Amino acid sequence: MTDTSITTLEQMLSPRSVAIVGASDNPGRIGGRPLAYLIDHKFTGDIYPVNPTRDTVQGLKAWPSILDIDGHIDTVVIAVPAPHVVQTVRDCVTKGVKGCIILSAGFAEMGEEGAQAQEELTKISKETGIRLLGPNCLGSMNVHENFLPTFSGAPSLQLPIKGGLSIITQSGAFGAHLYYLSTQTRLGVRYVITTGNESDVQVADAILMCANDPETKVIMAYSEGIKNGDRLIEALEAAAAAEKPVVFMKVGRSEVGALAATSHTASLTGEDAVIDAIFRQYGVHRAVTTEDLVDIAYAAIKGRKPTGRRLGLVTISGGVGVLMADAAEDCGLDVAPMPAKAQASLTDLIPFAAPRNPVDVTAQILNELDKLPQFFSTLIVEGKYDTVLAFFTSGASTKTSAAKFLAAIQQMRQEHPEQFIVLSLLANEDEVKSYEELGFPVFPDASRAVAAIAAVIRFVEAHDRLASREQLTLPDARGLPEGPLSEAGAKKILQQAGLPVLAETLATSAQEATRAAGDKPVAM
């Protein structure tokens, strides 16, 4: 069954026509920057600036109000003072607009009066079906369609790259930060969606939309509070069913953080243990740092799909080999030793090598890079490692080594096109791009590489587990007793429903306890 609310959200973020209420002739202002981006990035739909005091805005004809515009409007960007927002949304409903992106602040995050206005926005959305992003949000970006209705400065600093990462976040500034870092890491972006105070559209709605979007490959999310747990579960289940990794930073774990969330977007942070349990169930990686968010999204997009937990380590530094092995064990990865026969074949190639695993090829490999593909093939074929991580520091990027190293890893990819192989090295951006194009994620830090590998493996395991699970037939909940139950009474009901419960007898006296124990051992 099609979820019409999600379909309308998709249409709002992929419009054929857009109006900007509060449009400014100054491209640096909140009402001017979204218009400037639409013009500069050559958005192909119709653009209607709304400003009652001007005939033109940034070279386009201006309209006095949304109701004066000729023709249909899909999406309206609202950048007017808070007291005018509710009426503007009502005008949008009259006009038949699908959705509004409300940049204006001054709602539930500001106190009782703002909260009442926000409740009115929610009521309008529920009664009419119009989708509302915000208020108090930074806007959104649909990079594939050059639709950038945001007042963030990030797109002017780092031009959008089209790709498969969708970023969904309550915090607008942090969303812009993630966008900037992701594009600096050469990650292409599909959507950036900031939800702000979530009068209507929540982070969970946007995750569900992206889970069903064929252009989205990985979802990165940030939230301060979950308003609808059922919707979040539906969204995460859809993402898992589509085998789309979700990297999620849910903040507000501490008392101080929870208070900060309340003042920022008026969010109630919720019980953290419940969030952890939901994330574990649906294979979501809960990130605790920004670096973690970006690293894992990067590895999931740039790499291949691993098939197990066995990790082969290759290094030109014995010390870093130990570092990687420790990190792998901390992450629950299997760094089993190479088989004896395979170890012997590696020492035949380079007598100085320490072939156990980590495989220390020493700096000698830089003089014999033509042997590198054979080293990797031995690890993959004879060692049967599901993933290989190789550390080369800057040695592979010198003038004498760079071309030979690229040729060696090109050969490796041809011989093992589906193998998950990760590189840890230092190189210039063009060199890194060439490795990424071959499907090798590149990390400057070997420990970060191990953590990202472990996360990608957990994604695959979770998606496989969820795909193979049996559908449970839930018992009929009708006929349950009303009022509180004793522990023994509750367990009896669970047992009748088919859940495994340890056998027990309720004793209300010492004599009953003695009879119940009989010859059985008793623990108290």
Coordinates of C-alpha atoms in Angstrom, one line a residue:
M1 CA 0.0 0.0 0.0
T2 CA 1.4 3.4 -1.0
D3 CA 1.9 5.8 1.9
T4 CA 0.5 9.1 0.5
S5 CA 2.2 11.2 3.2
I6 CA 5.6 9.9 2.0
T7 CA 4.6 10.4 -1.6
T8 CA 3.7 14.0 -0.9
L9 CA 7.0 14.5 0.9
E10 CA 8.8 13.2 -2.1
Q11 CA 6.8 15.7 -4.3
M12 CA 7.6 18.5 -2.0
L13 CA 11.3 17.9 -2.3
S14 CA 11.2 17.3 -6.0
P15 CA 8.9 20.1 -7.2
R16 CA 8.2 21.4 -10.6
S17 CA 7.4 24.9 -9.2
V18 CA 8.5 26.7 -6.1
A19 CA 7.5 30.0 -4.4
I20 CA 9.7 31.8 -1.8
V21 CA 7.6 33.9 0.6
G22 CA 9.8 36.6 2.1
A23 CA 12.2 36.5 -0.9
S24 CA 15.0 39.0 -0.5
D25 CA 16.9 40.8 -3.2
N26 CA 20.0 40.3 -1.0
P27 CA 21.4 36.8 -1.8
G28 CA 23.1 36.8 1.6
R29 CA 19.9 37.0 3.7
I30 CA 17.8 34.1 4.9
G31 CA 15.1 34.9 2.3
G32 CA 17.6 35.6 -0.4
R33 CA 20.0 32.7 -0.3
P34 CA 17.5 29.9 -1.3
L35 CA 16.5 32.0 -4.3
A36 CA 20.1 32.6 -5.3
Y37 CA 20.9 28.8 -5.1
L38 CA 17.9 28.0 -7.3
I39 CA 19.0 30.5 -9.9
D40 CA 22.8 29.7 -9.7
H41 CA 22.3 25.9 -9.8
K42 CA 19.8 26.3 -12.7
F43 CA 16.8 24.7 -11.1
T44 CA 14.6 23.8 -14.1
G45 CA 11.2 24.4 -12.4
D46 CA 9.2 27.6 -12.2
I47 CA 10.4 30.0 -9.5
Y48 CA 8.1 32.6 -7.9
P49 CA 9.6 35.1 -5.5
V50 CA 6.9 36.6 -3.1
N51 CA 7.6 40.1 -1.8
P52 CA 4.8 42.7 -1.5
T53 CA 7.3 45.6 -1.5
R54 CA 9.2 44.9 -4.7
D55 CA 8.4 44.4 -8.4
T56 CA 11.4 42.1 -9.0
V57 CA 13.7 40.1 -6.7
Q58 CA 17.1 39.0 -7.9
G59 CA 16.0 39.6 -11.5
L60 CA 12.8 37.7 -11.3
K61 CA 9.2 39.0 -11.3
A62 CA 8.0 39.3 -7.7
W63 CA 4.4 38.6 -6.5
P64 CA 2.6 40.4 -3.7
S65 CA 1.3 37.2 -2.1
I66 CA 1.1 33.4 -2.7
L67 CA -2.6 33.8 -3.7
D68 CA -1.7 36.2 -6.5
I69 CA 0.5 33.8 -8.3
D70 CA -0.8 32.4 -11.6
G71 CA -0.5 28.7 -12.0
H72 CA 0.0 25.7 -9.6
I73 CA 2.8 25.7 -7.0
D74 CA 4.2 22.4 -5.6
T75 CA 6.4 23.8 -2.8
V76 CA 6.6 27.0 -0.8
V77 CA 9.7 28.2 1.1
I78 CA 8.6 30.4 4.0
A79 CA 11.1 33.0 5.3
V80 CA 8.9 35.5 7.1
P81 CA 8.7 36.5 10.8
A82 CA 7.0 33.9 13.0
P83 CA 3.7 35.8 13.6
H84 CA 3.0 35.6 9.8
V85 CA 3.8 31.9 9.3
V86 CA 0.5 30.3 10.3
Q87 CA -1.5 32.6 7.9
T88 CA 1.0 31.9 5.1
V89 CA 0.6 28.2 5.5
R90 CA -3.2 28.6 5.4
D91 CA -2.8 30.6 2.2
C92 CA -0.7 27.7 0.8
V93 CA -3.5 25.3 1.6
T94 CA -6.0 27.5 -0.2
K95 CA -3.5 27.5 -3.2
G96 CA -3.3 23.7 -3.2
V97 CA 0.4 23.6 -2.3
K98 CA 1.8 20.1 -1.5
G99 CA 4.3 21.2 1.1
C100 CA 6.1 24.1 2.9
I101 CA 9.7 24.4 4.0
I102 CA 9.5 26.8 7.0
L103 CA 12.8 28.5 7.7
S104 CA 11.3 30.9 10.2
A105 CA 12.3 30.5 13.9
G106 CA 10.4 31.6 17.0
F107 CA 8.2 28.6 17.8
A108 CA 8.2 25.9 20.4
E109 CA 11.9 26.5 21.1
M110 CA 11.0 30.0 22.3
G111 CA 8.2 29.3 24.9
E112 CA 4.5 28.9 25.3
E113 CA 3.3 31.4 22.7
G114 CA 5.6 29.9 20.1
A115 CA 4.5 26.4 21.1
Q116 CA 0.9 27.3 20.5
A117 CA 1.7 28.6 17.1
Q118 CA 3.6 25.4 16.3
E119 CA 0.6 23.3 17.5
E120 CA -1.6 25.3 15.1
L121 CA 0.8 24.3 12.2
T122 CA 0.6 20.7 13.2
K123 CA -3.2 20.9 13.3
I124 CA -3.3 22.4 9.8
S125 CA -1.0 19.7 8.5
K126 CA -3.1 16.9 10.0
E127 CA -6.4 18.3 8.8
T128 CA -5.4 19.2 5.2
G129 CA -2.5 16.8 4.4
I130 CA 0.0 19.6 3.5
R131 CA 3.5 18.6 4.5
L132 CA 5.5 21.0 6.7
L133 CA 9.3 20.8 7.0
G134 CA 10.2 22.8 10.1
P135 CA 9.6 25.4 11.5
N136 CA 13.1 26.5 12.7
C137 CA 14.9 24.4 10.0
L138 CA 17.7 25.2 7.7
G139 CA 15.8 24.0 4.6
S140 CA 16.7 21.0 2.4
M141 CA 18.7 20.0 -0.7
N142 CA 17.8 17.7 -3.5
V143 CA 21.2 17.6 -5.2
H144 CA 20.1 15.4 -8.1
E145 CA 17.5 17.9 -9.2
N146 CA 19.4 21.1 -8.3
F147 CA 16.7 22.0 -5.8
L148 CA 18.5 23.8 -2.9
P149 CA 16.0 25.7 -0.8
T150 CA 18.3 26.3 2.2
F151 CA 20.0 29.4 3.8
S152 CA 23.1 27.4 4.7
G153 CA 26.3 28.8 3.3
A154 CA 27.8 25.3 2.9
P155 CA 26.7 24.8 -0.8
S156 CA 28.6 28.0 -1.7
L157 CA 31.8 26.8 0.0
Q158 CA 31.6 23.2 -1.2
L159 CA 29.7 22.6 -4.5
P160 CA 27.3 19.7 -4.3
I161 CA 28.3 16.4 -5.8
K162 CA 25.5 14.1 -6.9
G163 CA 25.6 10.7 -5.2
G164 CA 24.0 8.2 -3.0
L165 CA 24.3 9.7 0.5
S166 CA 21.1 11.2 2.1
I167 CA 21.6 13.3 5.2
I168 CA 18.6 13.7 7.6
T169 CA 19.0 15.9 10.7
Q170 CA 17.0 17.9 13.2
S171 CA 19.8 20.3 13.5
G172 CA 20.2 22.5 10.5
A173 CA 23.7 23.8 11.2
F174 CA 25.0 20.3 12.0
G175 CA 23.3 19.0 8.8
A176 CA 25.3 21.6 6.9
H177 CA 28.4 20.6 8.7
L178 CA 27.8 16.9 7.8
Y179 CA 27.2 17.9 4.2
Y180 CA 30.4 19.9 4.0
L181 CA 32.5 17.1 5.6
S182 CA 30.9 14.5 3.4
T183 CA 31.6 16.4 0.1
Q184 CA 35.2 17.0 1.3
T185 CA 35.4 13.3 1.7
R186 CA 34.3 12.9 -1.9
L187 CA 30.9 11.6 -1.0
G188 CA 28.2 12.4 -3.4
V189 CA 24.9 13.5 -1.9
R190 CA 21.3 12.8 -2.8
Y191 CA 19.3 14.7 -0.1
V192 CA 20.0 16.9 2.8
I193 CA 16.8 17.3 4.9
T194 CA 16.7 19.3 8.1
T195 CA 13.6 18.9 10.1
G196 CA 14.0 21.6 12.9
N197 CA 11.1 21.6 15.4
E198 CA 9.2 18.9 13.5
S199 CA 5.7 20.3 13.5
D200 CA 4.9 17.7 10.9
V201 CA 7.8 16.0 9.0
Q202 CA 10.1 14.1 11.4
V203 CA 13.5 12.5 11.0
A204 CA 11.7 9.1 10.8
D205 CA 9.5 10.3 7.9
A206 CA 12.5 11.3 5.9
I207 CA 14.3 8.1 6.7
L208 CA 11.3 6.1 5.4
M209 CA 11.2 8.2 2.2
C210 CA 15.0 7.7 1.6
A211 CA 14.6 3.9 2.4
N212 CA 12.2 3.7 -0.6
D213 CA 14.3 6.1 -2.8
P214 CA 16.3 4.1 -5.4
E215 CA 18.9 6.9 -5.6
T216 CA 19.7 6.8 -1.9
K217 CA 22.4 4.1 -1.0
V218 CA 23.3 5.1 2.6
I219 CA 21.3 7.1 5.2
M220 CA 23.1 9.4 7.7
A221 CA 20.8 10.7 10.5
Y222 CA 20.9 13.0 13.5
S223 CA 18.2 13.4 16.1
E224 CA 17.6 15.1 19.4
G225 CA 14.3 13.5 20.2
I226 CA 12.1 10.8 18.7
K227 CA 8.4 11.8 18.7
N228 CA 6.9 8.7 17.0
G229 CA 8.6 5.5 17.9
D230 CA 6.4 3.4 15.7
R231 CA 7.2 5.5 12.7
L232 CA 10.9 5.2 13.4
I233 CA 10.7 1.4 13.6
E234 CA 8.8 1.4 10.3
A235 CA 11.5 3.5 8.7
L236 CA 14.4 1.5 10.0
E237 CA 12.7 -1.8 9.0
A238 CA 12.2 -0.4 5.5
A239 CA 15.9 0.7 5.3
A240 CA 17.0 -2.8 6.5
A241 CA 14.7 -4.5 3.9
A242 CA 16.2 -2.4 1.2
E243 CA 19.7 -3.2 2.6
K244 CA 20.5 0.4 3.1
P245 CA 23.0 1.1 5.9
V246 CA 21.8 3.7 8.5
V247 CA 24.3 5.6 10.5
F248 CA 22.5 7.4 13.3
M249 CA 23.7 9.9 15.9
K250 CA 21.0 10.2 18.6
V251 CA 22.0 12.8 21.2
G252 CA 20.7 13.8 24.5
R253 CA 22.1 10.8 26.4
S254 CA 23.3 12.9 29.3
E255 CA 21.2 15.1 31.6
V256 CA 22.9 18.3 30.3
G257 CA 22.5 17.1 26.7
A258 CA 18.8 16.5 27.2
L259 CA 18.2 20.0 28.6
A260 CA 20.2 21.4 25.6
A261 CA 17.9 19.5 23.2
T262 CA 14.8 21.0 24.8
S263 CA 16.0 24.5 24.3
H264 CA 17.3 23.9 20.8
T265 CA 14.4 22.2 19.0
A266 CA 12.0 21.7 21.9
S267 CA 12.7 17.9 21.8
L268 CA 12.0 15.3 24.5
T269 CA 15.0 13.0 24.2
G270 CA 13.3 9.7 25.4
E271 CA 14.7 6.6 27.1
D272 CA 18.2 6.0 25.7
A273 CA 18.2 2.2 26.4
V274 CA 15.1 1.8 24.2
I275 CA 16.8 3.7 21.3
D276 CA 19.8 1.4 21.7
A277 CA 17.6 -1.7 21.6
I278 CA 15.8 -0.5 18.4
F279 CA 19.0 0.3 16.7
R280 CA 20.5 -3.1 17.5
Q281 CA 17.4 -4.8 16.2
Y282 CA 17.5 -3.1 12.8
G283 CA 21.2 -3.1 12.3
V284 CA 21.6 0.7 12.8
H285 CA 25.1 1.9 13.7
R286 CA 24.8 4.4 16.5
A287 CA 27.6 7.0 16.0
V288 CA 29.0 8.9 18.9
T289 CA 31.3 11.2 17.0
T290 CA 31.0 13.2 13.7
E291 CA 34.1 11.4 12.4
D292 CA 32.3 8.1 13.1
L293 CA 29.2 9.2 11.1
V294 CA 31.2 10.2 8.0
D295 CA 33.8 7.4 8.1
I296 CA 31.1 4.6 8.2
A297 CA 28.9 6.2 5.5
Y298 CA 32.1 6.6 3.4
A299 CA 33.1 2.9 3.8
A300 CA 29.6 1.7 3.1
I301 CA 29.3 3.7 -0.1
K302 CA 32.9 3.4 -1.5
G303 CA 33.5 -0.3 -0.6
R304 CA 32.1 -3.7 -1.4
K305 CA 29.8 -6.0 0.6
P306 CA 31.8 -8.2 3.0
T307 CA 30.7 -11.8 3.5
G308 CA 32.0 -12.5 7.0
R309 CA 34.1 -11.4 9.9
R310 CA 37.5 -12.8 8.9
L311 CA 39.9 -9.9 8.5
G312 CA 43.3 -10.1 6.8
L313 CA 45.8 -7.4 7.7
V314 CA 48.7 -6.3 5.5
T315 CA 51.2 -3.8 6.7
I316 CA 54.6 -2.3 5.9
S317 CA 55.0 -1.5 9.6
G318 CA 55.0 -4.2 12.3
G319 CA 53.9 -1.7 14.9
V320 CA 50.9 -0.6 12.9
G321 CA 50.1 -4.3 12.4
V322 CA 49.8 -4.8 16.1
L323 CA 47.7 -1.6 16.3
M324 CA 45.3 -2.9 13.7
A325 CA 45.1 -6.4 15.3
D326 CA 44.2 -4.8 18.7
A327 CA 41.6 -2.6 17.1
A328 CA 40.1 -5.6 15.2
E329 CA 39.8 -7.7 18.3
D330 CA 38.2 -4.8 20.1
C331 CA 35.6 -4.7 17.3
G332 CA 34.9 -8.4 17.5
L333 CA 36.6 -9.2 14.1
D334 CA 38.4 -12.5 13.5
V335 CA 42.1 -12.0 12.8
A336 CA 42.8 -15.7 12.4
P337 CA 46.4 -16.7 11.4
M338 CA 47.2 -17.6 7.8
P339 CA 47.4 -21.3 7.1
A340 CA 50.9 -22.7 7.3
K341 CA 51.2 -23.5 3.6
A342 CA 50.0 -20.0 2.7
Q343 CA 52.6 -18.5 5.1
A344 CA 55.3 -20.4 3.4
S345 CA 54.3 -19.2 0.0
L346 CA 54.4 -15.6 1.2
T347 CA 57.9 -15.9 2.6
D348 CA 58.9 -17.4 -0.8
L349 CA 57.8 -14.2 -2.3
I350 CA 59.5 -11.9 0.2
P351 CA 61.8 -13.7 2.6
F352 CA 61.7 -10.8 5.1
A353 CA 57.9 -10.9 5.5
A354 CA 56.3 -11.9 8.7
P355 CA 53.4 -13.9 7.2
R356 CA 51.1 -14.9 10.1
N357 CA 48.4 -12.2 10.2
P358 CA 49.0 -9.3 10.4
V359 CA 51.1 -10.0 7.4
D360 CA 54.1 -7.6 7.7
V361 CA 55.5 -7.3 4.1
T362 CA 58.0 -4.7 5.4
A363 CA 59.1 -1.7 3.3
Q364 CA 60.7 -4.2 0.9
I365 CA 57.3 -4.5 -0.9
L366 CA 57.8 -1.0 -2.2
N367 CA 60.7 -2.2 -4.2
E368 CA 58.7 -5.2 -5.5
L369 CA 55.2 -3.8 -6.0
D370 CA 54.6 -6.2 -8.8
K371 CA 54.3 -8.9 -6.1
L372 CA 51.6 -7.1 -4.3
P373 CA 48.6 -8.7 -6.2
Q374 CA 50.0 -12.2 -5.4
F375 CA 50.2 -11.3 -1.7
F376 CA 46.6 -10.2 -1.7
S377 CA 45.4 -13.2 -3.7
T378 CA 47.1 -15.5 -1.2
L379 CA 45.3 -13.8 1.7
I380 CA 41.9 -14.0 -0.1
V381 CA 42.1 -17.4 -1.7
E382 CA 44.2 -19.4 0.8
G383 CA 43.7 -17.3 3.9
K384 CA 39.9 -17.1 3.1
Y385 CA 39.7 -13.6 4.6
D386 CA 36.4 -11.8 3.9
T387 CA 38.0 -8.4 4.1
V388 CA 41.6 -7.2 3.7
L389 CA 43.0 -4.0 5.2
A390 CA 46.4 -2.8 4.0
F391 CA 48.5 -0.1 5.6
F392 CA 51.1 1.6 3.4
T393 CA 51.4 5.1 5.1
S394 CA 53.0 7.5 2.5
G395 CA 55.3 4.8 0.9
A396 CA 52.9 4.1 -1.9
S397 CA 52.6 7.7 -2.9
T398 CA 56.2 8.7 -3.7
K399 CA 57.2 9.6 -7.2
T400 CA 59.0 6.3 -7.6
S401 CA 56.1 4.2 -6.3
A402 CA 52.8 5.8 -7.1
A403 CA 52.3 4.6 -10.7
K404 CA 53.5 1.0 -9.9
F405 CA 51.2 0.9 -6.8
L406 CA 48.2 2.0 -8.9
A407 CA 48.9 -0.6 -11.5
A408 CA 49.2 -3.3 -8.7
I409 CA 45.9 -2.4 -7.1
Q410 CA 44.2 -2.2 -10.5
Q411 CA 45.3 -5.8 -11.1
M412 CA 44.1 -6.8 -7.6
R413 CA 40.6 -5.4 -8.4
Q414 CA 40.5 -7.2 -11.8
E415 CA 41.4 -10.5 -10.1
H416 CA 39.0 -10.0 -7.1
P417 CA 36.2 -7.6 -8.3
E418 CA 33.8 -8.2 -5.4
Q419 CA 36.3 -8.4 -2.5
F420 CA 36.1 -5.8 0.3
I421 CA 39.6 -4.3 0.4
V422 CA 40.4 -1.2 2.4
L423 CA 43.5 0.9 2.1
S424 CA 45.1 3.0 4.9
L425 CA 47.6 5.4 3.4
L426 CA 48.5 9.0 2.8
A427 CA 48.3 10.4 -0.7
N428 CA 47.2 13.4 -2.7
E429 CA 43.5 13.8 -3.5
D430 CA 43.8 12.8 -7.2
E431 CA 45.5 9.5 -6.1
V432 CA 42.9 8.8 -3.5
K433 CA 40.2 9.4 -6.0
S434 CA 41.7 6.9 -8.4
Y435 CA 41.8 4.2 -5.6
E436 CA 38.2 5.0 -4.7
E437 CA 37.1 4.7 -8.3
L438 CA 38.4 1.1 -8.2
G439 CA 36.2 0.4 -5.1
F440 CA 38.9 0.8 -2.4
P441 CA 37.9 3.0 0.6
V442 CA 41.0 5.0 1.7
F443 CA 41.6 6.0 5.4
P444 CA 44.6 8.0 6.7
D445 CA 44.2 6.3 10.1
A446 CA 44.3 2.5 10.3
S447 CA 42.2 2.4 13.5
R448 CA 39.4 4.4 11.9
A449 CA 39.6 2.0 9.0
V450 CA 39.1 -1.0 11.3
A451 CA 36.1 0.6 13.0
A452 CA 34.5 1.4 9.7
I453 CA 35.1 -2.2 8.4
A454 CA 33.4 -3.6 11.5
A455 CA 30.4 -1.3 11.1
V456 CA 29.9 -2.3 7.4
I457 CA 30.2 -6.0 8.4
R458 CA 27.5 -5.5 11.1
F459 CA 25.2 -3.8 8.5
V460 CA 25.5 -6.9 6.3
E461 CA 24.9 -9.3 9.2
A462 CA 21.9 -7.4 10.4
H463 CA 20.3 -7.2 6.9
D464 CA 20.9 -10.9 6.4
R465 CA 19.4 -11.7 9.8
L466 CA 16.3 -9.6 9.2
A467 CA 15.8 -11.0 5.7
S468 CA 15.9 -14.6 6.9
R469 CA 13.8 -14.2 10.1
E470 CA 10.6 -16.1 10.4
Q471 CA 7.4 -14.0 10.6
L472 CA 5.9 -14.5 14.1
T473 CA 2.2 -15.2 14.5
L474 CA 1.2 -13.1 17.5
P475 CA -1.4 -14.5 19.9
D476 CA -4.8 -12.9 20.3
A477 CA -4.4 -10.2 22.9
R478 CA -8.2 -10.1 23.7
G479 CA -9.3 -11.6 27.0
L480 CA -6.3 -10.5 29.0
P481 CA -7.2 -9.8 32.6
E482 CA -7.7 -6.2 33.6
G483 CA -5.6 -4.5 36.3
P484 CA -2.2 -5.3 37.7
L485 CA -0.8 -8.9 37.6
S486 CA 1.5 -10.8 40.0
E487 CA 4.8 -12.0 38.6
A488 CA 3.5 -15.6 38.6
G489 CA 0.3 -14.6 36.9
A490 CA 2.1 -12.6 34.2
K491 CA 4.5 -15.5 33.5
K492 CA 1.5 -17.9 33.1
I493 CA 0.0 -15.6 30.4
L494 CA 3.3 -15.5 28.6
Q495 CA 3.6 -19.3 28.8
Q496 CA 0.1 -19.6 27.3
A497 CA 1.2 -17.3 24.5
G498 CA 4.0 -19.7 23.6
L499 CA 7.0 -17.8 25.1
P500 CA 9.6 -19.9 27.0
V501 CA 9.2 -19.5 30.7
L502 CA 11.0 -21.4 33.5
A503 CA 8.8 -23.9 35.4
E504 CA 7.9 -22.5 38.8
T505 CA 5.4 -23.1 41.6
L506 CA 3.9 -20.3 43.7
A507 CA 4.2 -21.0 47.4
T508 CA 2.4 -18.9 49.9
S509 CA 3.7 -20.6 53.1
A510 CA 6.8 -22.4 54.4
Q511 CA 4.9 -25.7 54.1
E512 CA 4.0 -25.1 50.5
A513 CA 7.5 -24.2 49.7
T514 CA 8.8 -27.4 51.2
R515 CA 6.3 -29.5 49.3
A516 CA 7.1 -27.7 46.0
A517 CA 10.8 -28.1 46.5
G518 CA 10.6 -31.9 47.1
D519 CA 13.8 -33.5 46.1
K520 CA 14.8 -30.6 43.7
P521 CA 17.7 -28.3 44.4
V522 CA 16.5 -24.9 45.6
A523 CA 18.2 -21.5 45.1
M524 CA 17.1 -18.4 47.0

